[in-house]
Coordinates of N, CA, C and O in Angstrom, one line a residue:
M1 N 0.9 -1.0 -0.4 CA 0.2 0.1 -0.1 C 0.6 1.3 0.2 O 2.2 1.8 0.6
A2 N 0.5 2.0 -0.3 CA 1.7 3.6 -1.0 C 1.0 4.8 0.8 O 0.1 4.0 0.7
S3 N 2.5 5.3 0.6 CA 2.3 5.7 1.5 C 1.6 7.0 1.1 O 0.8 7.5 0.5
H4 N 1.0 7.8 2.5 CA 0.2 9.4 2.0 C 0.5 9.8 1.4 O 0.5 10.7 0.7
H5 N 2.3 9.8 1.5 CA 3.0 10.7 0.3 C 3.0 10.6 -0.7 O 3.2 11.5 -1.5
E6 N 3.0 9.4 -1.1 CA 3.0 9.0 -2.8 C 1.7 9.3 -2.8 O 2.0 9.3 -4.3
V7 N 0.5 9.3 -2.7 CA -0.6 9.7 -2.5 C -0.5 10.7 -3.0 O -1.5 11.1 -4.1
G8 N -0.4 11.5 -2.1 CA -0.4 13.1 -2.3 C 0.3 13.5 -3.4 O -0.1 14.6 -4.1
K9 N 1.5 13.0 -3.6 CA 2.3 13.4 -4.8 C 1.9 12.8 -6.1 O 1.9 13.7 -7.1
K10 N 1.2 11.7 -5.9 CA 0.9 11.1 -7.4 C -0.9 12.5 -7.6 O -0.8 12.7 -8.8
G11 N -1.8 12.4 -6.2 CA -2.7 13.7 -6.7 C -2.2 15.0 -7.6 O -2.4 15.3 -8.1
E12 N -1.5 15.4 -6.8 CA -0.6 16.5 -7.3 C -0.8 16.3 -8.6 O -0.2 17.6 -9.7
L13 N 0.1 15.5 -9.1 CA 0.7 15.0 -10.8 C -0.2 15.2 -11.9 O -0.9 15.8 -12.4
L14 N -1.9 14.3 -11.4 CA -3.0 14.5 -11.8 C -4.0 15.8 -12.5 O -4.0 16.4 -12.9
A15 N -3.6 16.9 -10.8 CA -4.1 17.9 -11.2 C -3.3 19.1 -11.5 O -3.6 19.6 -12.3
A16 N -2.4 19.0 -11.5 CA -1.4 19.7 -12.6 C -1.7 19.7 -14.3 O -1.7 20.2 -15.2
D17 N -1.8 17.9 -14.8 CA -1.9 17.4 -15.9 C -3.0 18.2 -16.2 O -3.8 18.4 -17.2
H18 N -4.4 18.2 -15.1 CA -5.6 18.3 -15.4 C -5.8 19.7 -15.5 O -6.3 20.4 -16.8
L19 N -5.2 20.8 -15.2 CA -4.9 21.8 -15.2 C -4.3 22.1 -16.6 O -4.8 23.3 -17.4
R20 N -2.8 21.9 -16.2 CA -2.5 21.8 -18.2 C -3.3 21.9 -19.5 O -4.0 22.4 -20.5
L21 N -4.4 20.8 -19.4 CA -5.5 20.5 -20.1 C -6.3 21.1 -20.1 O -7.0 21.7 -21.4
K22 N -6.5 22.1 -19.6 CA -7.8 23.3 -19.1 C -7.2 24.8 -19.7 O -7.5 25.0 -19.2
N23 N -5.6 24.6 -20.3 CA -5.0 25.6 -20.6 C -4.7 26.4 -19.3 O -4.3 27.3 -19.4
Y24 N -4.3 26.1 -18.3 CA -3.3 26.8 -17.7 C -2.4 26.5 -17.8 O -1.4 25.7 -18.0
Q25 N -1.7 27.7 -17.0 CA -0.2 28.0 -17.2 C 0.6 27.3 -15.9 O 0.2 28.4 -15.2
V26 N 0.6 25.8 -15.7 CA 1.4 25.8 -14.4 C 2.9 26.4 -14.1 O 3.9 25.7 -15.1
L27 N 3.2 27.7 -13.4 CA 3.7 27.9 -12.9 C 5.1 27.5 -11.9 O 6.0 27.4 -12.1
H28 N 4.7 26.7 -10.8 CA 5.3 25.8 -9.4 C 4.8 24.5 -9.4 O 3.4 25.0 -8.6
T29 N 5.2 23.3 -8.5 CA 4.7 23.1 -7.6 C 5.1 22.4 -7.0 O 7.0 23.0 -6.8
N30 N 4.9 22.6 -6.1 CA 5.1 21.7 -4.4 C 5.8 23.5 -4.2 O 7.3 23.5 -3.2
W31 N 5.7 24.6 -3.7 CA 6.7 25.9 -3.5 C 6.2 26.1 -2.3 O 5.0 25.9 -1.6
T32 N 7.4 26.6 -1.8 CA 7.6 26.2 -0.5 C 8.3 27.8 0.0 O 9.5 28.3 -0.4
Y33 N 8.2 28.0 1.0 CA 9.1 29.4 2.2 C 8.4 29.1 3.6 O 7.8 28.7 3.8
G34 N 9.9 28.4 4.0 CA 10.0 28.3 5.0 C 9.1 27.2 6.1 O 9.0 25.8 5.3
N35 N 8.2 27.0 6.5 CA 6.7 25.6 6.4 C 5.8 26.0 5.4 O 4.7 25.4 5.7
L36 N 5.8 27.0 4.8 CA 4.4 27.5 4.4 C 4.7 26.9 2.9 O 6.2 26.6 2.2
E37 N 3.4 26.2 2.9 CA 4.1 25.6 1.0 C 2.6 25.7 0.0 O 0.9 26.3 0.3
L38 N 3.1 25.7 -0.9 CA 1.4 25.4 -2.2 C 2.1 24.8 -2.8 O 3.1 24.2 -3.5
D39 N 0.7 23.7 -3.3 CA 0.8 22.7 -4.0 C 1.0 23.0 -5.4 O 1.7 22.4 -6.4
I40 N 0.3 24.1 -6.5 CA 0.1 24.5 -7.1 C -0.1 26.4 -7.7 O -1.0 26.7 -6.8
V41 N 0.8 26.9 -8.2 CA 1.0 28.1 -8.8 C 0.6 27.8 -10.2 O 1.3 27.4 -11.2
A42 N -0.6 28.3 -10.7 CA -1.1 28.2 -12.1 C -1.3 29.8 -12.3 O -1.8 30.8 -11.1
R43 N -1.6 30.2 -13.6 CA -2.5 31.3 -14.2 C -2.9 31.3 -15.4 O -2.9 30.5 -16.4
Y44 N -3.6 31.6 -14.8 CA -5.2 31.4 -16.2 C -5.9 33.0 -16.6 O -6.5 33.6 -15.8
R45 N -6.3 32.9 -17.8 CA -6.4 34.5 -18.4 C -6.6 35.5 -17.5 O -6.9 36.1 -17.2
G46 N -5.1 35.7 -16.8 CA -4.8 37.0 -16.5 C -5.0 36.8 -14.7 O -4.3 37.7 -14.4
V47 N -5.3 35.6 -14.6 CA -5.4 35.3 -12.8 C -4.4 34.2 -12.3 O -4.3 33.6 -13.2
L48 N -4.2 35.2 -11.5 CA -3.0 34.2 -10.7 C -3.2 33.1 -9.3 O -4.2 33.6 -8.9
I49 N -3.3 32.3 -10.0 CA -4.3 30.8 -9.1 C -3.2 29.7 -8.2 O -2.5 29.5 -8.7
F50 N -3.7 30.0 -6.6 CA -2.9 29.4 -5.7 C -4.4 28.0 -5.7 O -5.0 28.2 -5.0
V51 N -3.4 27.0 -5.7 CA -4.0 25.1 -6.2 C -3.8 24.3 -5.0 O -2.7 24.6 -4.7
E52 N -4.3 24.4 -4.1 CA -4.5 23.2 -3.2 C -4.8 21.8 -3.7 O -6.9 22.0 -3.7
V53 N -4.5 21.0 -3.4 CA -4.8 19.5 -3.8 C -4.6 18.7 -2.5 O -4.1 18.7 -1.5
K54 N -5.6 17.9 -2.9 CA -6.5 17.5 -1.9 C -6.7 15.7 -2.4 O -7.6 15.5 -3.1
T55 N -6.2 14.5 -2.0 CA -6.4 13.4 -2.7 C -6.6 12.3 -1.5 O -5.8 12.7 -0.5
R56 N -7.2 11.4 -1.6 CA -7.7 10.6 -0.5 C -7.7 9.5 -1.2 O -8.5 9.0 -2.5
S57 N -7.4 8.1 -0.9 CA -7.0 7.0 -1.1 C -8.2 6.7 -0.9 O -9.1 5.5 -1.1
T58 N -8.7 6.9 0.4 CA -10.5 6.6 0.7 C -11.7 7.5 0.8 O -10.7 8.6 1.0
Q59 N -12.8 6.8 1.3 CA -13.1 7.7 1.1 C -14.3 8.1 2.6 O -15.0 8.0 2.7
Y60 N -13.2 6.8 3.3 CA -13.8 6.5 5.4 C -14.7 8.0 5.8 O -15.2 7.6 6.6
F61 N -13.4 8.5 5.4 CA -13.3 10.0 6.5 C -14.0 11.2 5.9 O -14.3 12.0 6.4
G62 N -14.1 10.8 4.9 CA -15.0 12.1 3.5 C -14.6 12.8 1.9 O -13.3 11.7 2.1
M63 N -15.2 13.2 2.0 CA -14.4 13.7 0.5 C -13.6 14.9 1.0 O -12.7 15.4 2.3
P64 N -12.2 14.5 -0.2 CA -10.9 15.2 -0.1 C -10.7 17.2 -0.1 O -10.2 16.6 1.3
E65 N -12.1 17.8 -0.1 CA -12.6 18.4 -0.4 C -12.5 19.5 1.4 O -12.8 20.6 1.5
E66 N -13.4 19.0 2.0 CA -13.7 18.4 3.0 C -12.3 18.8 4.3 O -12.5 19.2 5.7
F67 N -11.2 18.5 3.7 CA -10.0 19.3 4.4 C -9.3 19.9 4.3 O -8.4 20.3 4.9
V68 N -9.8 21.0 3.8 CA -9.8 22.6 3.4 C -10.2 23.6 4.9 O -11.2 24.1 4.3
H69 N -9.7 23.2 5.9 CA -10.2 23.6 7.2 C -10.1 25.8 7.3 O -9.0 26.0 6.4
A70 N -10.5 26.2 7.7 CA -10.3 27.7 8.2 C -8.5 28.0 8.1 O -8.1 29.0 7.8
N71 N -8.1 27.3 9.5 CA -7.0 27.3 9.6 C -6.0 27.1 8.7 O -5.1 28.0 8.4
K72 N -6.2 26.1 7.7 CA -5.1 25.8 6.4 C -5.2 26.5 4.7 O -4.4 27.0 4.2
A73 N -6.4 27.2 4.7 CA -7.1 28.0 4.2 C -6.3 30.0 4.4 O -5.3 30.0 3.6
Q74 N -5.8 29.7 6.0 CA -5.1 31.0 5.8 C -3.8 30.3 6.0 O -3.2 31.7 5.3
L75 N -3.2 29.8 5.8 CA -1.7 29.0 5.9 C -1.4 29.7 4.1 O -0.5 29.8 4.4
I76 N -2.4 28.8 3.9 CA -2.6 29.0 2.4 C -2.6 30.5 1.4 O -1.8 31.0 0.4
R77 N -3.3 31.4 2.5 CA -2.8 33.0 1.9 C -1.8 33.4 2.0 O -1.3 34.0 1.5
R78 N -1.2 32.6 3.5 CA 0.0 33.5 3.8 C 0.9 33.0 2.4 O 2.2 33.6 3.1
A79 N 1.3 32.1 2.6 CA 2.0 31.4 1.3 C 1.9 32.3 0.3 O 3.0 32.6 -1.0
A80 N 0.5 32.8 -0.4 CA 0.4 33.1 -1.4 C 0.9 34.5 -1.7 O 1.7 35.3 -2.0
D81 N 1.3 35.0 -0.1 CA 1.6 36.2 0.3 C 3.0 36.4 -0.4 O 3.4 37.0 -0.8
K82 N 3.3 35.7 0.1 CA 5.0 35.0 0.2 C 5.6 35.1 -0.8 O 6.4 35.4 -1.6
Y83 N 4.5 34.2 -1.7 CA 5.2 33.8 -3.3 C 4.8 35.0 -3.9 O 6.0 35.9 -4.7
M84 N 3.7 35.8 -3.6 CA 4.1 37.4 -4.6 C 5.2 38.4 -3.3 O 6.0 39.0 -5.0
D85 N 5.0 38.0 -3.3 CA 6.5 39.2 -2.3 C 8.1 38.7 -3.2 O 8.5 39.1 -3.5
Q86 N 8.6 37.7 -2.9 CA 9.4 37.0 -3.5 C 9.6 37.3 -4.7 O 10.8 37.2 -5.4
Y87 N 8.8 36.7 -6.7 CA 8.8 37.0 -6.9 C 8.4 38.8 -7.6 O 8.0 39.5 -9.1
G88 N 8.3 39.9 -6.7 CA 7.9 41.3 -7.1 C 6.9 41.0 -7.5 O 6.6 41.7 -8.6
L89 N 5.9 40.2 -7.4 CA 4.3 40.5 -8.4 C 3.1 41.8 -7.5 O 3.5 41.7 -6.2
L90 N 3.0 42.3 -8.2 CA 1.9 43.3 -7.1 C 0.6 42.7 -7.3 O 0.4 41.7 -8.0
P91 N 0.2 43.6 -6.2 CA -1.4 43.0 -5.8 C -2.3 42.9 -7.6 O -2.0 43.6 -8.4
E92 N -2.3 41.8 -7.9 CA -3.4 41.5 -9.1 C -5.0 40.7 -8.6 O -4.8 40.2 -7.5
E93 N -5.0 40.3 -9.9 CA -6.3 39.3 -9.3 C -6.4 37.5 -9.6 O -4.8 37.2 -10.0
I94 N -6.0 37.3 -8.2 CA -6.0 36.0 -7.3 C -7.0 35.5 -6.9 O -7.9 36.1 -7.0
R95 N -6.7 33.8 -7.2 CA -7.8 33.2 -6.4 C -7.6 31.8 -6.3 O -6.3 31.7 -6.0
F96 N -7.9 31.2 -4.8 CA -8.0 30.4 -4.1 C -8.6 29.1 -5.0 O -9.7 29.0 -4.0
D97 N -7.9 28.3 -5.2 CA -8.5 26.8 -5.4 C -8.8 25.7 -5.3 O -7.5 25.4 -4.1
I98 N -9.6 25.0 -5.1 CA -9.5 23.1 -4.5 C -9.2 22.4 -5.4 O -10.3 22.5 -6.4
I99 N -8.4 21.2 -6.0 CA -8.1 19.7 -6.3 C -8.8 18.8 -6.0 O -7.7 19.1 -4.9
A100 N -9.8 18.5 -5.9 CA -10.5 16.6 -4.7 C -10.0 16.2 -5.8 O -10.6 16.1 -6.5
I101 N -9.3 14.6 -5.8 CA -8.7 14.0 -6.5 C -9.0 12.7 -4.7 O -8.6 12.7 -4.0
T102 N -10.3 11.8 -6.0 CA -10.4 10.7 -5.0 C -9.9 9.1 -5.5 O -9.5 9.2 -6.8
V103 N -10.2 8.4 -4.8 CA -9.9 6.8 -4.8 C -9.8 6.4 -6.8 O -8.9 5.9 -6.9
D104 N -10.8 6.6 -6.9 CA -11.1 6.2 -8.9 C -11.0 7.6 -9.6 O -11.2 6.7 -10.5
K105 N -9.8 8.0 -9.3 CA -9.5 9.3 -9.8 C -10.5 10.4 -10.4 O -10.3 10.8 -11.5
E106 N -10.9 10.2 -9.8 CA -12.0 11.1 -9.9 C -11.5 12.9 -10.0 O -11.1 12.1 -8.2
I107 N -11.0 13.7 -10.5 CA -10.8 14.5 -10.3 C -12.1 16.3 -10.3 O -12.8 16.2 -11.4
V108 N -12.7 16.8 -9.0 CA -13.2 17.8 -8.7 C -12.5 19.0 -8.6 O -11.8 18.8 -7.4
H109 N -13.0 19.8 -9.5 CA -11.9 21.4 -9.7 C -12.8 23.0 -8.7 O -14.1 22.5 -9.5
F110 N -12.6 22.9 -7.7 CA -13.6 23.5 -7.7 C -12.6 25.0 -7.5 O -11.4 25.5 -6.8
E111 N -13.1 26.3 -8.4 CA -12.8 27.5 -8.3 C -13.1 28.0 -7.6 O -14.4 28.2 -6.9
D112 N -12.4 29.5 -6.8 CA -12.6 30.6 -6.1 C -13.3 29.6 -4.7 O -14.0 30.0 -4.5
A113 N -12.9 28.5 -4.2 CA -12.8 27.9 -3.6 C -13.0 28.8 -1.8 O -13.9 28.1 -0.9
F114 N -12.4 29.5 -1.9 CA -12.0 30.3 -0.4 C -11.2 31.9 -0.4 O -11.0 31.9 -1.7

């Protein structure tokens, strides 16, 4: 059985491929700053998008998207601020999405999730 890290990495690869198929430009995957992380940073139609990927090998504990709580969303927002600072990006239109991937590789993309 694959570890949860392996499941997560496979999910992030599937999510990045999914975005590319939708003509998103994937700028970074697994970007980190200290203890902050962004799973995927992409651009689509002039919008900078920060994507949190949640992959679950079982639905026993709930759907993947249910695991992005308020605290996690706040960490992602902080990471997005650091990302824009690091790359000298001025405040622009940004969006926070969730891509949920289930055991059967069903991909659900929640745009503007938080």
